Amino acid sequence: MKTLPIVQIRTTPSLLNIDADPGQFSIRQPKADVQLSTRPAKLTVESYPIRLSVDQSKAFSAYNGGNMIDMNARIYSGIQQLFLQNMADRVEKGNQLAAIHKPGNTVANIVGSDWQAKPFPEIRTPASFDNVETRVDTQAPDISFQPAVSEMKVTVNRPEIEYSRGKLDIYVKQYASIQFTPPAIDVGF
């Protein structure tokens, strides 16, 4: 039996070659700028001097009579009192002389007891431990305090983004082809 000759068809597919490198991102962000400033705490203390006052006028008045105005006032009031006492004494002695009929009321007894001098009024004040007055005046200090203050200023830098494109090469590595091969013809009869 005889077979029919077959035509051979050979095809070669086309091959595409794709060479691709991906793109690259470059992201860089500079550090934030930080400015820190601090104002230190402040303590202020203002103190006042102590005032000491000493009043010795009563002590001087007890030692030597004090100033002339006060001493003259004491003498004047003392002489007035002494005058009134002497007048009362004279009246009493006059009354005793008027009652001479009573035993013991003789002129010698009445006048003989009046031989001592009357004292002059005291020009000094009484001495005492309270004659010197001291006074201490103090004042509380003024204290002011200001607390420390810290200030922070932050400046954020934006990110820097760069993109480098990749490459994309597309080319034909092998072209498509069709090849027909006819059957061999037998020429011999």
Short mmCIF file of C-alpha atoms in Angstrom, two decimals:
data_model
loop_
_atom_site.label_atom_id
_atom_site.label_comp_id
_atom_site.label_asym_id
_atom_site.label_seq_id
_atom_site.Cartn_x
_atom_site.Cartn_y
_atom_site.Cartn_z
CA MET A 1 0.00 0.00 0.00
CA LYS A 2 1.23 3.17 -0.89
CA THR A 3 1.13 6.15 1.43
CA LEU A 4 0.51 9.61 0.42
CA PRO A 5 3.39 11.93 0.66
CA ILE A 6 3.12 14.42 3.54
CA VAL A 7 4.37 17.91 3.46
CA GLN A 8 6.29 18.76 6.60
CA ILE A 9 5.66 22.16 8.12
CA ARG A 10 8.05 23.28 10.82
CA THR A 11 7.32 26.49 12.65
CA THR A 12 9.63 28.38 14.95
CA PRO A 13 7.89 30.66 17.41
CA SER A 14 9.03 34.18 17.88
CA LEU A 15 10.80 34.83 21.17
CA LEU A 16 10.56 38.21 22.78
CA ASN A 17 13.17 39.08 25.36
CA ILE A 18 12.25 41.55 28.09
CA ASP A 19 15.10 42.91 30.16
CA ALA A 20 13.71 45.03 32.96
CA ASP A 21 15.41 46.55 35.95
CA PRO A 22 12.99 47.94 38.53
CA GLY A 23 13.09 51.61 39.40
CA GLN A 24 14.73 52.61 42.66
CA PHE A 25 13.38 54.86 45.34
CA SER A 26 15.78 56.86 47.47
CA ILE A 27 14.13 58.23 50.57
CA ARG A 28 16.19 60.40 52.87
CA GLN A 29 14.94 62.49 55.72
CA PRO A 30 17.32 64.88 57.51
CA LYS A 31 17.20 64.93 61.28
CA ALA A 32 14.83 67.37 62.89
CA ASP A 33 16.33 70.65 64.06
CA VAL A 34 15.91 70.96 67.82
CA GLN A 35 16.54 74.22 69.63
CA LEU A 36 16.41 73.98 73.39
CA SER A 37 16.64 77.10 75.51
CA THR A 38 16.36 77.22 79.27
CA ARG A 39 15.93 80.29 81.42
CA PRO A 40 17.34 79.44 84.84
CA ALA A 41 15.32 79.83 88.00
CA LYS A 42 15.73 83.12 89.79
CA LEU A 43 15.55 83.58 93.55
CA THR A 44 15.62 87.12 94.87
CA VAL A 45 15.85 87.80 98.59
CA GLU A 46 15.76 91.39 99.77
CA SER A 47 16.38 91.77 103.47
CA TYR A 48 15.96 94.88 105.55
CA PRO A 49 18.28 96.04 108.33
CA ILE A 50 17.26 95.57 111.92
CA ARG A 51 16.44 98.82 113.67
CA LEU A 52 17.42 99.05 117.34
CA SER A 53 16.16 102.01 119.32
CA VAL A 54 17.26 102.63 122.90
CA ASP A 55 15.45 105.21 125.04
CA GLN A 56 17.51 106.17 128.12
CA SER A 57 15.64 109.32 129.01
CA LYS A 58 14.10 107.72 132.14
CA ALA A 59 17.53 106.49 133.25
CA PHE A 60 19.04 109.98 132.79
CA SER A 61 16.07 111.38 134.67
CA ALA A 62 16.82 108.98 137.56
CA TYR A 63 20.59 109.76 137.51
CA ASN A 64 20.68 113.54 137.25
CA GLY A 65 17.12 114.77 136.82
CA GLY A 66 16.94 114.59 133.05
CA ASN A 67 16.38 117.64 130.87
CA MET A 68 15.78 121.07 132.39
CA ILE A 69 12.11 121.33 131.45
CA ASP A 70 11.16 118.07 133.16
CA MET A 71 13.37 118.81 136.18
CA ASN A 72 11.86 122.30 136.63
CA ALA A 73 8.37 120.80 136.35
CA ARG A 74 9.18 118.32 139.15
CA ILE A 75 10.66 121.10 141.32
CA TYR A 76 7.61 123.32 140.73
CA SER A 77 5.13 120.57 141.58
CA GLY A 78 7.27 119.51 144.58
CA ILE A 79 7.52 123.06 145.97
CA GLN A 80 3.77 123.44 145.60
CA GLN A 81 3.28 120.23 147.57
CA LEU A 82 5.93 121.28 150.13
CA PHE A 83 4.23 124.67 150.51
CA LEU A 84 0.89 122.99 151.21
CA GLN A 85 2.49 120.59 153.74
CA ASN A 86 4.29 123.49 155.51
CA MET A 87 1.05 125.46 155.64
CA ALA A 88 -0.75 122.46 157.14
CA ASP A 89 2.12 122.11 159.65
CA ARG A 90 1.84 125.78 160.65
CA VAL A 91 -1.92 125.48 161.09
CA GLU A 92 -1.43 122.39 163.23
CA LYS A 93 1.19 124.14 165.37
CA GLY A 94 -1.07 127.17 165.67
CA ASN A 95 -3.88 124.92 166.84
CA GLN A 96 -1.51 123.34 169.39
CA LEU A 97 -0.48 126.80 170.64
CA ALA A 98 -4.12 127.76 170.93
CA ALA A 99 -4.69 124.68 173.09
CA ILE A 100 -1.92 125.61 175.56
CA HIS A 101 -4.14 124.59 178.43
CA LYS A 102 -3.63 120.93 177.53
CA PRO A 103 -0.72 119.24 179.22
CA GLY A 104 2.34 118.76 176.99
CA ASN A 105 1.39 121.59 174.66
CA THR A 106 4.07 123.97 175.72
CA VAL A 107 5.78 126.42 173.43
CA ALA A 108 9.05 124.58 173.92
CA ASN A 109 7.52 121.30 172.88
CA ILE A 110 5.81 122.78 169.85
CA VAL A 111 8.56 125.06 168.58
CA GLY A 112 11.47 122.89 169.80
CA SER A 113 10.54 120.02 167.46
CA ASP A 114 10.82 122.28 164.42
CA TRP A 115 14.58 122.54 164.28
CA GLN A 116 15.24 120.24 161.27
CA ALA A 117 15.26 121.71 157.75
CA LYS A 118 12.59 120.60 155.35
CA PRO A 119 14.02 118.74 152.38
CA PHE A 120 13.99 120.32 148.92
CA PRO A 121 11.69 118.53 146.44
CA GLU A 122 13.29 115.55 144.67
CA ILE A 123 14.48 116.49 141.20
CA ARG A 124 15.12 112.94 140.07
CA THR A 125 12.64 110.21 139.16
CA PRO A 126 12.70 106.84 140.94
CA ALA A 127 15.38 104.41 139.79
CA SER A 128 14.14 101.18 138.22
CA PHE A 129 15.37 98.44 135.97
CA ASP A 130 12.64 99.49 133.49
CA ASN A 131 14.19 102.94 132.96
CA VAL A 132 16.00 101.90 129.78
CA GLU A 133 13.62 100.91 126.97
CA THR A 134 15.02 98.93 124.08
CA ARG A 135 13.04 98.21 120.99
CA VAL A 136 14.06 95.99 118.10
CA ASP A 137 12.15 96.44 114.86
CA THR A 138 12.54 93.69 112.31
CA GLN A 139 10.92 93.32 108.93
CA ALA A 140 10.45 90.05 107.12
CA PRO A 141 12.56 89.72 103.97
CA ASP A 142 10.94 90.00 100.56
CA ILE A 143 11.43 86.73 98.73
CA SER A 144 10.49 86.30 95.10
CA PHE A 145 11.02 83.15 93.06
CA GLN A 146 10.71 82.70 89.32
CA PRO A 147 10.80 79.06 88.26
CA ALA A 148 12.99 77.86 85.44
CA VAL A 149 11.40 77.80 81.99
CA SER A 150 12.52 75.41 79.26
CA GLU A 151 11.48 76.01 75.69
CA MET A 152 11.96 73.45 72.94
CA LYS A 153 11.49 74.37 69.31
CA VAL A 154 11.48 71.46 66.88
CA THR A 155 11.60 71.98 63.12
CA VAL A 156 10.77 68.77 61.26
CA ASN A 157 12.47 68.43 57.88
CA ARG A 158 10.37 66.91 55.11
CA PRO A 159 11.57 63.67 53.60
CA GLU A 160 13.48 63.91 50.33
CA ILE A 161 12.22 61.28 47.89
CA GLU A 162 14.06 60.53 44.64
CA TYR A 163 13.03 57.98 42.06
CA SER A 164 15.42 56.61 39.47
CA ARG A 165 13.61 54.94 36.63
CA GLY A 166 14.62 51.45 35.77
CA LYS A 167 15.20 50.23 32.24
CA LEU A 168 12.88 48.22 30.13
CA ASP A 169 14.32 46.67 27.01
CA ILE A 170 12.01 44.61 24.84
CA TYR A 171 13.50 43.03 21.78
CA VAL A 172 12.94 40.03 19.56
CA LYS A 173 15.39 37.33 20.34
CA GLN A 174 14.09 34.94 17.71
CA TYR A 175 11.80 35.75 14.84
CA ALA A 176 8.98 33.45 13.98
CA SER A 177 9.52 31.32 10.91
CA ILE A 178 7.66 28.68 8.97
CA GLN A 179 9.54 26.06 7.03
CA PHE A 180 7.80 23.80 4.57
CA THR A 181 9.55 20.62 3.63
CA PRO A 182 7.96 18.88 0.66
CA PRO A 183 8.02 15.13 0.54
CA ALA A 184 10.71 13.48 -1.39
CA ILE A 185 9.59 12.60 -4.84
CA ASP A 186 10.57 9.24 -6.09
CA VAL A 187 11.57 9.80 -9.72
CA GLY A 188 12.55 6.29 -10.41
CA PHE A 189 9.97 4.20 -12.09
#
